[in-house]
Each structure stands twice: as C-alpha cells, then as structure tokens.
Short mmCIF file of C-alpha atoms in Angstrom, two decimals:
data_model
loop_
_atom_site.label_atom_id
_atom_site.label_comp_id
_atom_site.label_asym_id
_atom_site.label_seq_id
_atom_site.Cartn_x
_atom_site.Cartn_y
_atom_site.Cartn_z
CA MET A 1352 6.10 -30.20 -1.86
CA TYR A 1353 8.43 -33.14 -2.55
CA GLY A 1354 11.40 -33.10 -5.08
CA GLU A 1355 14.11 -30.91 -6.29
CA ASP A 1356 13.94 -27.22 -5.57
CA LEU A 1357 13.72 -25.67 -9.21
CA GLY A 1358 13.94 -22.31 -7.67
CA GLU A 1359 17.38 -22.55 -7.38
CA ARG A 1360 18.08 -22.74 -11.14
CA PHE A 1361 16.20 -19.54 -12.00
CA GLY A 1362 17.33 -17.18 -9.76
CA PRO A 1363 15.19 -14.13 -8.42
CA TYR A 1364 12.51 -12.75 -10.37
CA LYS A 1365 12.99 -9.18 -11.70
CA LEU A 1366 10.10 -6.98 -10.34
CA THR A 1367 8.16 -4.77 -13.01
CA SER A 1368 5.89 -2.16 -13.19
CA GLU A 1369 3.31 -4.48 -14.85
CA ILE A 1370 3.34 -6.62 -11.35
CA ALA A 1371 2.83 -3.47 -9.24
CA ILE A 1372 0.04 -2.27 -11.54
CA SER A 1373 -1.48 -5.35 -11.76
CA PHE A 1374 -1.81 -5.63 -8.06
CA ASN A 1375 -2.75 -2.24 -7.10
CA ASP A 1376 -4.10 -0.19 -9.88
CA ASP A 1377 -7.51 -0.10 -8.40
CA ILE A 1378 -6.39 2.39 -5.86
CA TYR A 1379 -8.80 5.10 -7.29
CA GLU A 1380 -11.75 2.89 -7.12
CA ALA A 1381 -11.04 1.62 -3.52
CA HIS A 1382 -10.36 5.10 -2.20
CA ASN A 1383 -13.92 6.40 -3.40
CA ARG A 1384 -15.60 3.10 -2.13
CA THR A 1385 -13.99 3.54 1.34
CA LEU A 1386 -15.06 7.26 1.63
CA LYS A 1387 -18.27 6.80 0.57
CA ARG A 1388 -18.55 3.69 3.17
CA LEU A 1389 -17.06 5.63 5.90
CA GLU A 1390 -19.90 8.54 5.75
CA THR A 1391 -22.71 6.25 6.98
CA ALA A 1392 -20.74 3.22 8.47
CA THR A 1393 -21.58 2.06 11.99
CA MET A 1394 -18.88 2.79 14.47
CA GLU A 1395 -17.86 -1.23 14.34
CA ASP A 1396 -17.85 -0.85 10.59
CA VAL A 1397 -15.72 2.21 10.53
CA LYS A 1398 -13.05 0.15 12.41
CA THR A 1399 -13.19 -2.56 9.93
CA PHE A 1400 -13.00 -0.11 6.84
CA THR A 1401 -10.08 1.70 8.59
CA GLN A 1402 -8.26 -1.58 8.75
CA GLY A 1403 -8.67 -2.60 5.40
CA PHE A 1404 -8.09 0.58 3.78
CA ALA A 1405 -4.88 1.22 5.88
CA ARG A 1406 -3.63 -2.40 4.57
CA LYS A 1407 -4.69 -1.21 0.98
CA LEU A 1408 -2.66 2.06 1.10
CA ILE A 1409 0.39 0.46 2.47
CA ARG A 1410 0.17 -2.25 -0.13
CA THR A 1411 -0.30 0.31 -2.85
CA TYR A 1412 2.48 2.68 -1.44
CA TYR A 1413 4.79 -0.30 -1.55
CA SER A 1414 4.06 -1.02 -5.18
CA MET A 1415 4.78 2.42 -6.14
CA VAL A 1416 8.46 1.61 -5.19
CA MET A 1417 8.56 -2.07 -5.72
CA VAL A 1418 10.34 -1.65 -9.11
CA ARG A 1419 12.96 0.80 -8.01
CA SER A 1420 13.73 -1.09 -4.63
CA GLN A 1421 13.65 -4.57 -6.12
CA ILE A 1422 12.63 -5.89 -2.92
CA TRP A 1423 9.88 -8.40 -2.80
CA THR A 1424 7.76 -8.84 0.44
CA THR A 1425 4.15 -9.57 1.51
CA ARG A 1426 4.42 -8.25 5.14
CA LEU A 1427 3.19 -4.99 5.70
CA HIS A 1428 5.82 -3.93 8.02
CA GLU A 1429 8.47 -4.66 5.47
CA GLN A 1430 6.56 -2.90 2.86
CA SER A 1431 6.11 -0.02 4.93
CA GLU A 1432 9.99 0.31 5.49
CA VAL A 1433 10.75 0.06 1.89
CA PHE A 1434 8.37 3.06 1.12
CA ILE A 1435 9.53 4.96 3.83
CA HIS A 1436 13.20 4.64 2.56
CA HIS A 1437 11.97 6.37 -0.78
CA PHE A 1438 9.53 8.75 0.81
CA PRO A 1439 10.84 9.62 4.23
CA GLU A 1440 8.25 12.42 4.36
CA LYS A 1441 5.49 9.91 4.52
CA GLU A 1442 6.76 8.17 7.62
CA SER A 1443 4.32 9.68 10.10
CA ILE A 1444 1.45 8.76 7.85
CA ILE A 1445 2.82 5.22 7.65
CA ARG A 1446 2.98 4.82 11.29
CA THR A 1447 -0.26 6.16 11.71
CA LEU A 1448 -1.75 3.51 9.23
CA ILE A 1449 0.13 0.73 11.16
CA ASN A 1450 -1.27 2.03 14.39
CA TRP A 1451 -4.65 1.99 12.83
CA ILE A 1452 -4.51 -1.68 11.68
CA ASP A 1453 -3.31 -2.77 15.29
CA GLU A 1454 -5.73 -0.77 17.10
CA PRO A 1455 -8.58 0.94 14.88
CA PRO A 1456 -9.43 4.57 16.05
CA THR A 1457 -12.84 5.90 17.06
CA ASP A 1458 -12.56 9.37 15.23
CA ARG A 1459 -14.22 8.85 12.06
CA GLU A 1460 -13.38 12.43 10.97
CA ALA A 1461 -9.81 11.82 11.46
CA VAL A 1462 -9.80 8.74 9.62
CA TYR A 1463 -12.02 10.28 6.70
CA ASN A 1464 -9.55 13.07 6.33
CA LEU A 1465 -6.37 11.23 6.21
CA PHE A 1466 -7.89 8.56 4.04
CA LYS A 1467 -9.17 11.28 1.53
CA CYS A 1468 -5.80 13.14 1.40
CA GLU A 1469 -3.65 9.97 1.07
CA GLY A 1470 -5.93 8.10 -1.19
CA GLU A 1471 -5.85 11.06 -3.65
CA TRP A 1472 -2.11 11.19 -3.35
CA ALA A 1473 -1.86 7.50 -4.00
CA SER A 1474 -4.28 7.80 -6.89
CA THR A 1475 -2.79 10.59 -8.58
CA ASN A 1476 1.07 9.49 -8.49
CA PHE A 1477 0.42 5.62 -8.62
CA LEU A 1478 1.21 4.89 -12.28
CA TYR A 1479 4.18 7.64 -12.16
CA GLU A 1480 5.89 6.48 -9.26
CA CYS A 1481 5.28 2.59 -10.42
CA LYS A 1482 7.24 3.24 -13.52
CA ILE A 1483 10.38 4.71 -12.01
CA PRO A 1484 12.90 2.15 -12.85
CA PHE A 1485 15.52 0.10 -10.84
CA LYS A 1486 19.00 1.45 -11.14
CA LEU A 1487 22.09 -0.01 -9.71
#
C-alpha cells in the first residue's frame, strides 16, 4: 500500500476473549463433524480430515491462551509454542498434531481416538480458558 503507515500511531491492539471466541467457538460442532466423517471416510479423505482438524485444534488451543499471553500470531508453529507455554502437559499432543499436518497418519483408529479425547477437552474448556485475563 502507498502512503503513511497509520499503524505506528495506534500501537498494538489488545487481544480480547471476544476475538478468541469469534474465531474458534465452533470447536464443538467441528469436532462432532470430523468424528462422523472419519468413521466412513476413504483413507485419502482420512488424511485430509486429519490435517484439517489438527490445524483447527491447534488454532483453538492457541485461542484459549491468546488473551493471557497477549501474543498475536497466525503461524501454527508459533501458536503451538504459545499454547505449550501455558499447558506443558499437552506438548506431546501438540507435537503429534504438527506431525500429522506434515505427514498424515494411516491409522484411522489412532486419529479417531486422539481427536475424540482432545476435541472433547477443547470443547469443554474453551470458553473458560479464553476468559482468563492477561496479567502483568
């Protein structure tokens, strides 16, 4: 774009729970839809669904901690690291999801089981975690 950079006048935008919720409040529906699709999908479709829902889980997890971290990023690897900082016990899950995006697995049952467990966790905890405020 041509002209003066107006962003310098305004400074960084404060991240709010409303932003996080507007982006990923559909996790429950996305989770249920993905599980149903996985049950009858061809192996090629399983790979596509795996990659898509792995991305969705990472973005949702990041949204859960976005407000308290006050870090804005659209890069999945960075979003993963922000989430792991707040939930180190989920690191192995995040690493698995990243691996599945890069190289989709062929074990439908393993995908289904991880997505069932993690999708339920995200659906149950999403609103609560999104609303934990930023503290200096």
